[in-house]
Amino acid sequence: GNSVTQMEGPVTLSEEAFLTINCTYTATGYPSLFWYVQYPGEGLQLLLKATKADDKGSNKGFEATYRKETTSFHLEKGSVQVSDSAVYFCALSGRNNNDMRFGAGTRLTVKP
Amino acid sequence: DAMVIQNPRYQVTQFGKPVTLSCSQTLNHNVMYWYQQKSSQAPKLLFHYYDKDFNNEADTPDNFQSRRPNTSFCFLDIRSPGLGDAAMYLCATSRDGPGRRGSYEQYFGPGTRLTVT
C-alpha cells in the first residue's frame, strides 16, 4: 500500500539556517504529494503541494519538488525564522482523497 | 473566510460517559473526515463521508460513530470513552471531482482536544 517516510526529529536550528526535511514515498500510480504544518495546539494547515512529477510546490519561502525517479518530496527553506517552529507532515494522496497517508511528522524548533 | 470550525476546542469527559464533538464547514465540500491524533503522532483516519455515504476505516473501534445531517455539519460520537481515547480529534474536508484523482488537498479544523478523566 501507499506509505510515506520522513526524517525523524526533532530538528533544532538557529534562525536564518537552511532547512531540509527529507520525505520519501511508496505508491502505486501517480500520487499527489503534500506538506502540512501544525503549530502548537492547532490543526494541520496545507503548506504546499505538487500533483505530478517535476512539479515544484512553494509557499512562504518553503519549497519541495516532486521527484518520481527518487520517490522523494523533500521540504526546503533557505532561511528559517523562529515563527517556523512547528511540526511538519509529509503526505500523499492516491487515486482517492480518502487515501491520504501521513508521515510521522518532524518537529522543528528554531532558536533566535 | 471559508473555513472548518470545530467545537468545542477542549472537551473533558468522564470515563464511560458519551461525548459528541462537532464540526462545521463553510467550504461546501462534499467530503468530510474525522481523524484521531495522539501526541507526537500522525493523524489517524477514523472515517469519512463522501456526501451522505459513510466510509469506516477497518480498524476504527465500534465505540466511535459519526453522523452527517447535512453538507455543512458532521459529528463524532464516542459512546463510552476510555482513557485511551484521550487525543486531539481533527475534522477535515475536501472537494472531489471527476475521476476522483485525489489531487485535492484536505482542509483541517483547529481540532478538539479530548481529555478523559
Short mmCIF file of C-alpha atoms in Angstrom, two decimals, chain A residues 42-103:
data_model
loop_
_atom_site.label_atom_id
_atom_site.label_comp_id
_atom_site.label_asym_id
_atom_site.label_seq_id
_atom_site.Cartn_x
_atom_site.Cartn_y
_atom_site.Cartn_z
CA GLU A 42 -3.71 23.83 16.13
CA GLY A 43 -4.96 21.71 13.28
CA LEU A 44 -2.96 20.97 10.15
CA GLN A 45 -2.50 23.65 7.53
CA LEU A 46 -1.57 22.94 3.96
CA LEU A 47 1.88 24.38 3.29
CA LEU A 48 2.38 23.31 -0.32
CA LYS A 49 1.53 20.58 -2.77
CA ALA A 50 2.58 19.01 -6.08
CA THR A 51 0.37 16.85 -8.24
CA LYS A 52 2.71 15.48 -10.89
CA ALA A 53 6.35 14.60 -11.42
CA ASP A 54 8.80 17.54 -11.54
CA ASP A 55 6.22 19.94 -10.12
CA LYS A 56 7.61 22.31 -7.50
CA GLY A 57 5.31 23.44 -4.73
CA SER A 58 6.23 26.63 -2.90
CA ASN A 59 4.78 28.84 -0.18
CA LYS A 60 6.13 31.23 2.49
CA GLY A 61 9.72 30.57 1.41
CA PHE A 62 9.30 26.79 1.62
CA GLU A 63 9.59 24.63 -1.45
CA ALA A 64 9.54 20.95 -2.42
CA THR A 65 9.96 19.21 -5.77
CA TYR A 66 8.14 16.04 -6.76
CA ARG A 67 10.92 13.66 -7.82
CA LYS A 68 9.50 10.50 -9.28
CA GLU A 69 12.90 8.97 -10.03
CA THR A 70 13.89 9.09 -6.37
CA THR A 71 10.30 8.91 -5.00
CA SER A 72 11.03 11.96 -2.87
CA PHE A 73 9.43 15.26 -1.89
CA HIS A 74 11.96 16.93 0.40
CA LEU A 75 10.99 20.19 2.09
CA GLU A 76 13.50 23.06 1.99
CA LYS A 77 13.73 26.63 3.19
CA GLY A 78 16.72 28.85 2.71
CA SER A 79 16.45 30.86 5.92
CA VAL A 80 14.22 29.73 8.78
CA GLN A 81 12.61 32.01 11.33
CA VAL A 82 11.55 31.42 14.93
CA SER A 83 7.95 31.52 13.72
CA ASP A 84 8.60 28.41 11.58
CA SER A 85 8.81 26.29 14.72
CA ALA A 86 6.13 23.63 14.27
CA VAL A 87 5.58 20.01 13.30
CA TYR A 88 5.78 19.28 9.57
CA PHE A 89 3.95 16.36 7.97
CA CYS A 90 4.62 14.95 4.54
CA ALA A 91 1.57 13.29 2.97
CA LEU A 92 0.44 11.63 -0.20
CA SER A 93 -2.93 11.07 -1.75
CA GLY A 94 -3.59 8.21 -4.09
CA ARG A 95 -6.41 7.88 -6.53
CA ASN A 96 -8.98 8.88 -3.93
CA ASN A 97 -8.89 11.66 -1.37
CA ASN A 98 -9.72 9.22 1.41
CA ASP A 99 -6.43 7.52 0.69
CA MET A 100 -4.32 10.28 2.31
CA ARG A 101 -1.25 8.89 4.07
CA PHE A 102 0.77 10.98 6.50
CA GLY A 103 4.35 10.63 7.56
#
